Amino acid sequence: MQTFTNLVNGKAVEAADHQEIFNPATGDSLGLAPLSSEQDVNDAVIAARKAQKMWANTSDQERQETVTRVAEILQDNSEYLAQLVTREQGKPLAGPGSRFEIQACIGWTQVPAALSLPPETVYEDEERKDTLHRAPLGVVAAIAPWNWPLMIAIWQIIPAIRMGNTVVLKPSEYTPIATLEMVRLINQVLPPGVLNTVSGEGRIGAALTSHPDIDKIMFTGSEATGRRIIEASSRNLAPITLELGGNDAAIVVPGTDAKAISEGLFWGAFLNMGQTCACIKRLYVHENDYDQVIAALSDIARKMPIGDGMNDANLIGPLQNEMQYKKVKELVDDARTNGCDVMEFGDTPEKGYFLPVTLVGNISDGQRLVDEEQFGPALPIVRYRNLDDAIASANGLSAALGASIWANSLEEAEPIALMLEAGTVWINQHGAIHPMVPFGGNKASGYGVEFGLEGLKAVTQPRVISIKK
Ligand code: NAD
């Protein structure tokens, strides 16, 4: 059985303890992942601290070239990494699955490589000149979730490194192997200590985020963990980028052509079997359009091939883990018990954490499947009578990551978009993130943004040089 390792100061670290990782589609073992100790966390932070001054002193151009080489390594190993992601996380190789995830990793590496934050003159008159410089923060603790394990780790690692920080990354305990392999590969072009890993459960994440020598925390995960991390950061005063859960609403404007939007709605909701932070998690449809929208979504759902994602024919894979599988089942059962219309599509294999593609109609706000983040392939479709009610529903929860408006024309959609409380409001698309466009949550979905120039600024500290003329 293969044993995977963490990497500290450019070297593989033997762990005292391990956990076995299994393929969620087949139950097959993938190998042993390391479980770090608190001493390992300390060693990784020390290594990152030691490397940081040297790394910050490299030229901007040198760091750009290094990050560009990281993108090349990802490209050269893209099929190997995609297959590992499918076997560990479950998302299929095909469609918007693991090959798509690796291509996203490459794009989110190339774009920060090409961006820079030169000094900026913020004020000048006859007597003075003030210039804002962007210095690295120091050592970044990056804590990743299990849904898009490589892509989200890249979102955290690359801007941090690009700006002269060093990183200690902890992948999710559910999906450590593909991430550790990615880190091993990209370390070929990074100086020792620039990127280090520790692995294990929340306890190890807590040891890392509360470590006194951490200067910045990048966290993507649940709201509950986000709150713990805020408390932990009182130990080190590290600023935090907090990307938390979502419960994105999509509103279909009355009279919108259901067929024209159905493909976008479908993947907006079922991308990665719904295990995506910015997926459509509740769909609001006018009562006159309700039947057409359900019919159009059912047509697509009926044809979706479900199964082991290593088979290129499959577009829907398993849930990643038993906890999530049980949670989604529980929310659908709750809706069924409450008399909702549960429509299930597709033949699910007997083995593995597979669930059918599920549309749930005759449901309303206040039911668990609407109010709680399901993070799975079960979409509640809520009828509305007045657009104002749908807008109030969309804004009615504390989660506020994304939202979308679906309409025949921009004239109809844009005024509504401005009324929605969310980090991103998409029009006629959902979850359409881009490496140049800032992304982050409002309200309980977190604070701070990633991507683009704003994302780079978030891993720097401003330093002003103020000159008397
Ligand atoms: P989670 O909060 O359970 O775990 C995330 C990470 O935090 C894991 O690595 C875990 O080990 C670690 N962790 C747990 N306790 C910790 C502690 N006390 N201190 C430090 N680290 C700790 O989340 P999850 O179940 O892995 O991810 C799913 C959630 O993430 C969903 O709510 C989803 O919406 C959200 N998410 C948000 C975004 C975004 O960009 N906003 C993106 C993806 C996922």
Coordinates of C-alpha atoms and ligand atoms in Angstrom, one line a residue:
M1 CA 0.0 0.0 0.0
Q2 CA 1.3 3.4 -1.0
T3 CA 2.2 5.8 1.9
F4 CA 2.0 9.5 1.2
T5 CA 4.0 12.2 3.0
N6 CA 3.9 15.8 4.1
L7 CA 6.6 18.1 2.8
V8 CA 8.5 20.5 5.1
N9 CA 11.6 22.5 4.0
G10 CA 11.5 20.7 0.6
K11 CA 11.8 17.2 2.3
A12 CA 9.3 14.4 2.8
V13 CA 8.4 14.0 6.5
E14 CA 7.7 10.6 7.9
A15 CA 4.6 10.7 10.1
A16 CA 4.1 8.6 13.2
D17 CA 0.5 8.1 12.4
H18 CA -1.5 7.6 9.2
Q19 CA -5.1 7.2 8.0
E20 CA -6.3 5.1 5.1
I21 CA -8.1 7.0 2.4
F22 CA -10.8 5.3 0.3
N23 CA -12.4 6.0 -3.1
P24 CA -15.9 7.2 -2.5
A25 CA -17.2 5.6 -5.7
T26 CA -15.8 2.1 -5.2
G27 CA -14.6 1.8 -1.6
D28 CA -11.1 0.9 -2.9
S29 CA -8.1 2.0 -0.8
L30 CA -6.0 4.8 -2.2
G31 CA -3.2 4.5 0.4
L32 CA -2.1 5.9 3.7
A33 CA -2.2 9.7 4.3
P34 CA 0.0 11.1 7.1
L35 CA -1.5 12.4 10.3
S36 CA 0.7 15.3 11.7
S37 CA 1.4 15.9 15.3
E38 CA 1.5 19.4 16.9
Q39 CA 5.3 19.1 16.8
D40 CA 5.0 18.7 13.0
V41 CA 2.9 21.8 12.8
N42 CA 5.6 23.7 14.8
D43 CA 8.4 22.3 12.5
A44 CA 6.5 23.4 9.4
V45 CA 5.9 26.9 10.7
I46 CA 9.6 27.2 11.6
A47 CA 10.6 26.1 8.1
A48 CA 8.2 28.6 6.5
R49 CA 9.5 31.3 8.8
K50 CA 13.2 30.5 7.9
A51 CA 12.5 30.6 4.2
Q52 CA 10.3 33.7 4.2
K53 CA 13.0 36.4 4.3
M54 CA 15.0 34.8 1.5
W55 CA 11.8 34.4 -0.6
A56 CA 10.7 38.0 0.1
N57 CA 14.1 39.2 -1.1
T58 CA 13.9 37.6 -4.5
S59 CA 12.9 40.0 -7.2
D60 CA 9.3 40.4 -8.3
Q61 CA 10.3 39.0 -11.7
E62 CA 11.9 35.9 -10.2
R63 CA 8.8 35.1 -8.3
Q64 CA 6.7 35.6 -11.4
E65 CA 8.9 33.2 -13.3
T66 CA 8.8 30.6 -10.5
V67 CA 5.0 30.8 -10.3
T68 CA 4.9 30.4 -14.1
R69 CA 7.0 27.2 -13.8
V70 CA 4.4 26.0 -11.2
A71 CA 1.7 26.3 -13.9
E72 CA 3.9 24.3 -16.3
I73 CA 4.4 21.5 -13.7
L74 CA 0.6 21.4 -13.2
Q75 CA 0.1 21.1 -16.9
D76 CA 2.7 18.4 -17.3
N77 CA 1.0 16.3 -14.5
S78 CA -2.6 17.2 -15.3
E79 CA -3.9 13.8 -16.1
Y80 CA -2.1 12.1 -13.1
L81 CA -3.6 14.7 -10.8
A82 CA -7.1 14.6 -12.3
Q83 CA -7.2 10.9 -11.9
L84 CA -6.1 11.1 -8.3
V85 CA -8.8 13.8 -7.6
T86 CA -11.5 11.6 -9.2
R87 CA -10.4 8.6 -7.1
E88 CA -10.2 10.5 -3.9
Q89 CA -12.8 13.2 -4.2
G90 CA -15.3 11.5 -6.5
K91 CA -15.9 14.2 -9.2
P92 CA -15.8 12.6 -12.6
L93 CA -12.9 13.1 -15.0
A94 CA -15.2 14.3 -17.7
G95 CA -17.5 17.4 -17.9
P96 CA -17.0 20.0 -15.2
G97 CA -15.1 17.5 -13.2
S98 CA -11.5 16.8 -12.2
R99 CA -9.8 17.6 -15.5
F100 CA -11.7 20.9 -15.3
E101 CA -10.4 21.3 -11.8
I102 CA -6.8 20.9 -12.9
Q103 CA -7.3 23.3 -15.8
A104 CA -8.7 25.8 -13.2
C105 CA -5.6 25.3 -11.1
I106 CA -3.4 26.2 -14.1
G107 CA -5.4 29.3 -14.9
W108 CA -5.4 30.5 -11.2
T109 CA -1.6 30.0 -11.2
Q110 CA -0.9 31.8 -14.5
V111 CA -3.0 34.8 -13.8
P112 CA -1.4 35.8 -10.5
A113 CA 2.0 35.1 -12.1
A114 CA 1.1 37.8 -14.7
L115 CA -0.2 40.3 -12.2
S116 CA 1.9 42.7 -10.0
L117 CA 1.3 45.4 -7.4
P118 CA 3.9 48.1 -8.1
P119 CA 4.3 51.0 -5.6
E120 CA 1.5 53.5 -5.9
T121 CA 1.8 57.3 -5.4
V122 CA -1.3 57.9 -3.2
Y123 CA -0.6 61.6 -2.6
E124 CA 1.7 64.3 -4.0
D125 CA 1.9 68.1 -3.7
E126 CA 4.7 70.7 -3.6
E127 CA 5.7 69.6 -0.1
R128 CA 5.3 65.9 0.1
K129 CA 5.0 62.6 -1.8
D130 CA 3.4 59.5 -0.3
T131 CA 4.0 56.1 -1.9
L132 CA 2.1 52.9 -0.9
H133 CA 4.2 49.7 -1.1
R134 CA 2.9 46.2 -0.7
A135 CA 5.0 44.1 1.5
P136 CA 4.4 40.4 2.1
L137 CA 2.7 39.5 5.4
G138 CA 5.1 36.6 6.3
V139 CA 3.9 33.0 7.0
V140 CA 0.5 32.1 5.7
A141 CA -1.6 29.3 7.2
A142 CA -3.9 27.9 4.5
I143 CA -6.7 25.6 5.5
A144 CA -8.6 23.8 2.6
P145 CA -11.9 21.9 2.3
W146 CA -12.6 18.7 0.5
N147 CA -14.9 19.7 -2.3
W148 CA -12.4 21.3 -4.7
P149 CA -9.3 20.2 -2.9
L150 CA -6.7 21.2 -5.4
M151 CA -8.3 24.3 -6.9
I152 CA -9.0 25.9 -3.5
A153 CA -5.5 25.0 -2.2
I154 CA -4.1 26.8 -5.3
W155 CA -6.4 29.8 -4.7
Q156 CA -4.7 30.1 -1.3
I157 CA -1.1 29.1 -2.1
I158 CA -0.4 30.9 -5.3
P159 CA -1.2 34.6 -4.5
A160 CA 0.6 34.1 -1.1
I161 CA 3.7 32.8 -2.8
R162 CA 3.5 35.3 -5.6
M163 CA 3.7 38.2 -3.2
G164 CA 6.6 36.9 -1.2
N165 CA 5.0 35.0 1.6
T166 CA 5.7 31.4 2.6
V167 CA 2.9 28.9 3.2
V168 CA 1.9 26.0 5.5
L169 CA -1.0 24.3 3.9
K170 CA -3.4 21.8 5.6
P171 CA -5.6 19.9 3.2
S172 CA -8.9 18.5 4.4
E173 CA -8.6 15.2 6.2
Y174 CA -11.1 13.8 3.7
T175 CA -9.0 14.6 0.6
P176 CA -5.3 14.8 1.6
I177 CA -3.7 12.6 -1.0
A178 CA -4.2 14.5 -4.3
T179 CA -3.2 17.8 -2.6
L180 CA 0.0 16.3 -1.0
E181 CA 0.9 14.9 -4.5
M182 CA 0.3 18.3 -6.1
V183 CA 2.5 20.0 -3.5
R184 CA 5.3 17.3 -3.9
L185 CA 5.2 18.0 -7.7
I186 CA 5.2 21.8 -7.6
N187 CA 7.9 21.8 -4.9
Q188 CA 10.3 20.8 -7.7
V189 CA 10.4 24.4 -8.8
L190 CA 10.1 26.1 -5.4
P191 CA 12.9 26.9 -3.0
P192 CA 12.8 24.7 0.2
G193 CA 10.5 26.0 2.9
V194 CA 8.4 28.2 0.6
L195 CA 5.5 25.7 0.6
N196 CA 5.1 23.2 3.4
T197 CA 2.2 20.9 4.5
V198 CA 0.7 19.4 7.6
S199 CA -2.2 17.0 7.5
G200 CA -4.9 15.8 9.8
E201 CA -8.2 16.7 11.4
G202 CA -9.5 20.0 12.8
R203 CA -7.1 19.7 15.8
I204 CA -4.1 20.1 13.5
G205 CA -5.9 23.0 11.7
A206 CA -6.4 24.6 15.1
A207 CA -2.8 24.1 16.1
L208 CA -1.8 25.8 12.8
T209 CA -4.2 28.8 12.9
S210 CA -3.5 29.5 16.5
H211 CA 0.3 29.2 16.2
P212 CA 1.9 32.4 17.4
D213 CA 4.2 32.7 14.4
I214 CA 1.5 32.9 11.7
D215 CA 0.9 36.2 10.0
K216 CA -2.1 35.5 7.8
I217 CA -4.9 32.8 7.7
M218 CA -6.6 31.8 4.4
F219 CA -9.6 29.6 5.3
T220 CA -12.2 28.0 3.1
G221 CA -14.7 25.8 4.8
S222 CA -17.8 25.8 7.0
E223 CA -19.2 28.8 9.0
A224 CA -18.7 26.8 12.3
T225 CA -15.0 26.3 11.7
G226 CA -14.7 29.9 10.5
R227 CA -15.9 31.1 13.8
R228 CA -13.3 28.9 15.7
I229 CA -10.6 30.3 13.5
I230 CA -11.5 33.9 14.3
E231 CA -11.1 33.0 18.0
A232 CA -7.8 31.2 17.3
S233 CA -6.4 34.2 15.5
S234 CA -6.5 36.2 18.8
R235 CA -3.3 34.3 19.6
N236 CA -1.4 35.7 16.6
L237 CA -3.5 38.7 15.4
A238 CA -3.3 37.3 11.9
P239 CA -5.7 38.8 9.4
I240 CA -8.0 36.2 7.9
T241 CA -9.6 35.6 4.5
L242 CA -12.7 33.7 5.4
E243 CA -14.5 31.9 2.5
L244 CA -17.4 30.2 4.2
G245 CA -20.5 28.3 3.2
G246 CA -23.2 29.5 0.9
N247 CA -26.9 28.9 0.4
D248 CA -27.2 30.7 -3.0
A249 CA -30.6 31.6 -4.3
A250 CA -31.4 31.8 -8.0
I251 CA -34.5 33.7 -9.1
V252 CA -36.1 33.1 -12.5
V253 CA -37.9 36.3 -13.6
P254 CA -41.5 35.7 -14.7
G255 CA -41.9 34.7 -18.4
T256 CA -38.2 33.6 -18.8
D257 CA -37.7 31.0 -21.5
A258 CA -37.2 27.8 -19.3
K259 CA -35.5 25.8 -22.0
A260 CA -33.0 28.5 -22.8
I261 CA -31.8 28.7 -19.2
S262 CA -32.2 25.0 -18.1
E263 CA -28.7 23.8 -18.9
G264 CA -27.2 26.8 -17.0
L265 CA -29.5 26.2 -14.0
F266 CA -28.8 22.5 -14.0
W267 CA -25.0 22.8 -13.8
G268 CA -25.4 25.9 -11.5
A269 CA -27.0 23.5 -9.0
F270 CA -25.4 20.2 -9.7
L271 CA -21.7 21.1 -10.3
N272 CA -19.6 18.6 -8.4
M273 CA -22.9 16.9 -7.2
G274 CA -23.9 20.2 -5.6
Q275 CA -20.8 20.1 -3.3
T276 CA -19.7 23.6 -4.4
C277 CA -19.8 26.7 -2.2
A278 CA -21.4 28.8 -4.9
C279 CA -23.9 26.4 -6.3
I280 CA -27.6 27.2 -6.7
K281 CA -29.0 25.8 -3.4
R282 CA -32.5 27.1 -3.7
L283 CA -34.4 28.0 -6.9
Y284 CA -37.3 30.5 -6.9
V285 CA -39.6 30.3 -9.9
H286 CA -42.8 32.2 -10.6
E287 CA -46.0 30.1 -10.3
N288 CA -46.8 30.5 -14.0
D289 CA -43.4 29.2 -15.1
Y290 CA -43.0 26.5 -12.4
D291 CA -44.1 23.5 -14.5
Q292 CA -42.0 24.5 -17.5
V293 CA -38.9 25.0 -15.4
I294 CA -39.4 21.6 -13.6
A295 CA -40.0 19.9 -17.0
A296 CA -36.9 21.4 -18.6
L297 CA -34.7 20.5 -15.6
S298 CA -36.1 17.0 -15.5
D299 CA -35.3 16.5 -19.2
I300 CA -31.6 17.2 -18.4
A301 CA -31.6 15.2 -15.1
R302 CA -33.1 12.1 -16.8
K303 CA -30.2 11.9 -19.2
M304 CA -27.4 12.4 -16.7
P305 CA -25.1 9.4 -16.5
I306 CA -24.2 8.6 -12.9
G307 CA -21.4 6.3 -11.8
D308 CA -17.7 6.0 -11.2
G309 CA -16.1 9.1 -12.5
M310 CA -13.1 7.2 -13.8
N311 CA -15.4 6.1 -16.7
D312 CA -15.4 9.1 -19.1
A313 CA -19.1 8.5 -19.9
N314 CA -20.2 9.5 -16.4
L315 CA -21.0 13.1 -15.5
I316 CA -22.3 12.7 -12.0
G317 CA -20.2 10.9 -9.4
P318 CA -20.6 10.0 -5.7
L319 CA -20.8 12.3 -2.7
Q320 CA -17.3 12.6 -1.2
N321 CA -17.9 11.1 2.2
E322 CA -20.4 9.3 4.3
M323 CA -21.1 12.4 6.6
Q324 CA -22.2 14.4 3.5
Y325 CA -24.1 11.5 2.0
K326 CA -26.1 11.0 5.2
K327 CA -26.8 14.8 5.6
V328 CA -28.2 15.2 2.1
K329 CA -30.3 12.0 2.5
E330 CA -31.6 13.4 5.8
L331 CA -32.6 16.7 4.3
V332 CA -34.4 15.0 1.4
D333 CA -36.2 12.6 3.8
D334 CA -37.3 15.6 5.8
A335 CA -38.8 17.3 2.7
R336 CA -40.5 14.0 1.8
T337 CA -42.0 13.6 5.2
N338 CA -43.3 17.2 5.0
G339 CA -45.2 16.3 1.8
C340 CA -42.8 17.8 -0.7
D341 CA -42.7 16.5 -4.2
V342 CA -39.4 14.6 -4.4
M343 CA -38.3 13.8 -8.0
E344 CA -35.3 11.5 -8.3
F345 CA -33.4 10.8 -11.5
G346 CA -30.8 8.3 -12.6
D347 CA -29.7 4.8 -11.7
T348 CA -27.2 4.9 -8.9
P349 CA -24.7 2.1 -8.5
E350 CA -25.2 0.0 -5.3
K351 CA -21.7 0.6 -4.0
G352 CA -20.3 4.0 -3.1
Y353 CA -21.9 7.2 -1.8
F354 CA -24.1 7.8 -4.8
L355 CA -27.4 9.7 -4.7
P356 CA -29.8 10.4 -7.5
V357 CA -30.1 13.8 -9.1
T358 CA -33.0 15.1 -7.0
L359 CA -35.4 18.0 -7.7
V360 CA -37.7 18.9 -4.8
G361 CA -40.9 20.8 -5.6
N362 CA -43.9 21.9 -3.5
I363 CA -41.5 23.2 -0.9
S364 CA -41.3 26.6 0.8
D365 CA -38.9 28.7 2.9
G366 CA -38.6 27.4 6.5
Q367 CA -38.1 23.8 5.4
R368 CA -34.7 22.4 6.2
L369 CA -33.7 21.7 2.6
V370 CA -34.3 25.4 1.7
D371 CA -32.9 27.0 4.9
E372 CA -29.8 24.8 5.5
E373 CA -26.9 24.4 3.1
Q374 CA -27.5 20.9 1.6
F375 CA -24.1 20.7 -0.2
G376 CA -25.4 17.9 -2.4
P377 CA -27.4 16.9 -5.5
A378 CA -30.9 17.9 -4.2
L379 CA -32.4 21.2 -5.4
P380 CA -35.4 22.7 -3.8
I381 CA -37.6 24.6 -6.2
V382 CA -39.8 27.2 -4.5
R383 CA -42.9 28.8 -6.2
Y384 CA -43.4 32.5 -5.8
R385 CA -46.2 34.9 -6.7
N386 CA -44.5 38.3 -6.5
L387 CA -41.0 39.1 -7.5
D388 CA -40.6 41.1 -4.3
D389 CA -41.3 38.0 -2.2
A390 CA -38.6 36.1 -4.1
I391 CA -36.1 38.9 -3.5
A392 CA -37.0 38.9 0.2
S393 CA -36.5 35.1 0.4
A394 CA -33.2 35.3 -1.4
N395 CA -32.0 37.9 1.1
G396 CA -33.6 36.2 4.1
L397 CA -30.8 33.9 5.2
S398 CA -27.5 34.8 6.8
A399 CA -25.6 33.0 4.1
A400 CA -24.7 35.4 1.3
L401 CA -22.0 34.0 -0.9
G402 CA -23.6 34.2 -4.4
A403 CA -27.0 34.6 -6.1
S404 CA -28.3 34.7 -9.6
I405 CA -31.1 36.2 -11.7
W406 CA -32.3 34.4 -14.8
A407 CA -34.2 36.5 -17.4
N408 CA -34.9 37.1 -21.0
S409 CA -33.2 40.5 -21.0
L410 CA -30.6 42.5 -19.1
E411 CA -33.1 45.3 -18.6
E412 CA -35.2 43.0 -16.4
A413 CA -32.3 41.4 -14.6
E414 CA -30.0 44.2 -13.7
P415 CA -32.3 46.2 -11.3
I416 CA -33.0 43.0 -9.4
A417 CA -29.3 42.1 -9.2
L418 CA -28.6 45.3 -7.4
M419 CA -31.2 44.4 -4.7
L420 CA -29.6 41.1 -3.8
E421 CA -27.3 40.7 -0.8
A422 CA -24.4 38.5 -1.9
G423 CA -20.7 38.7 -2.7
T424 CA -21.5 38.0 -6.4
V425 CA -24.7 38.2 -8.2
W426 CA -24.6 36.5 -11.6
I427 CA -27.0 37.1 -14.4
N428 CA -28.0 34.2 -16.6
Q429 CA -25.1 32.1 -15.1
H430 CA -24.2 30.9 -11.7
G431 CA -20.8 30.2 -10.0
A432 CA -19.0 31.6 -13.1
I433 CA -15.8 32.6 -11.2
H434 CA -12.8 34.0 -13.0
P435 CA -9.2 34.5 -11.8
M436 CA -9.3 38.2 -12.5
V437 CA -12.6 38.8 -10.7
P438 CA -12.7 39.3 -6.9
F439 CA -14.7 36.6 -5.2
G440 CA -15.9 36.4 -1.6
G441 CA -18.9 36.3 0.7
N442 CA -21.1 38.8 2.4
K443 CA -22.8 38.4 5.8
A444 CA -22.2 34.9 7.3
S445 CA -20.4 33.6 4.1
G446 CA -17.2 35.3 5.3
Y447 CA -15.1 38.3 4.6
G448 CA -12.2 39.3 2.4
V449 CA -11.9 38.4 -1.3
E450 CA -9.7 36.2 -3.4
F451 CA -8.6 36.5 -7.1
G452 CA -7.4 39.3 -9.2
L453 CA -5.5 42.3 -7.8
E454 CA -7.8 42.5 -4.7
G455 CA -6.8 38.9 -3.9
L456 CA -3.1 39.7 -4.2
K457 CA -3.6 42.8 -1.9
A458 CA -5.1 40.4 0.7
V459 CA -1.8 38.6 1.2
T460 CA 0.2 41.8 1.6
Q461 CA 0.5 44.6 4.1
P462 CA 0.5 48.2 3.1
R463 CA 3.7 50.2 3.8
V464 CA 3.8 53.9 3.2
I465 CA 6.9 55.8 2.4
S466 CA 6.2 59.5 3.1
I467 CA 8.8 62.0 1.8
K468 CA 9.1 65.7 2.7
K469 CA 10.2 67.5 -0.4
Ligands
NAD1 P1 -14.9 22.3 7.4 O1 -15.1 23.6 8.0 O2 -15.5 21.1 8.1 O3 -13.4 22.0 7.1 C1 -12.5 22.8 6.4 C2 -11.1 22.7 6.9 O4 -11.0 23.2 8.2 C3 -10.6 21.2 6.9 O5 -9.3 21.2 6.5 C4 -10.7 20.9 8.4 O6 -9.8 19.9 8.8 C5 -10.3 22.3 9.0 N1 -10.7 22.5 10.4 C6 -11.7 21.9 11.1 N2 -11.7 22.4 12.4 C7 -10.7 23.3 12.4 C8 -10.3 24.2 13.5 N3 -10.9 24.3 14.7 N4 -9.3 25.1 13.2 C9 -8.7 25.1 12.0 N5 -9.1 24.2 11.0 C10 -10.1 23.4 11.2 O7 -15.5 22.4 5.9 P2 -15.7 21.3 4.8 O8 -16.8 20.4 5.2 O9 -14.4 20.7 4.5 O10 -16.1 22.2 3.6 C11 -17.5 22.4 3.2 C12 -17.9 23.8 3.5 O11 -16.9 24.7 2.9 C13 -19.2 24.2 3.0 O12 -19.9 25.0 3.9 C14 -18.9 25.0 1.7 O13 -19.9 25.9 1.3 C15 -17.7 25.8 2.2 N6 -16.9 26.3 1.1 C16 -16.8 27.6 0.9 C17 -16.1 28.1 -0.2 C18 -16.0 29.6 -0.5 O14 -15.2 30.0 -1.3 N7 -16.7 30.4 0.2 C19 -15.5 27.2 -1.1 C20 -15.6 25.8 -0.9 C21 -16.3 25.4 0.2

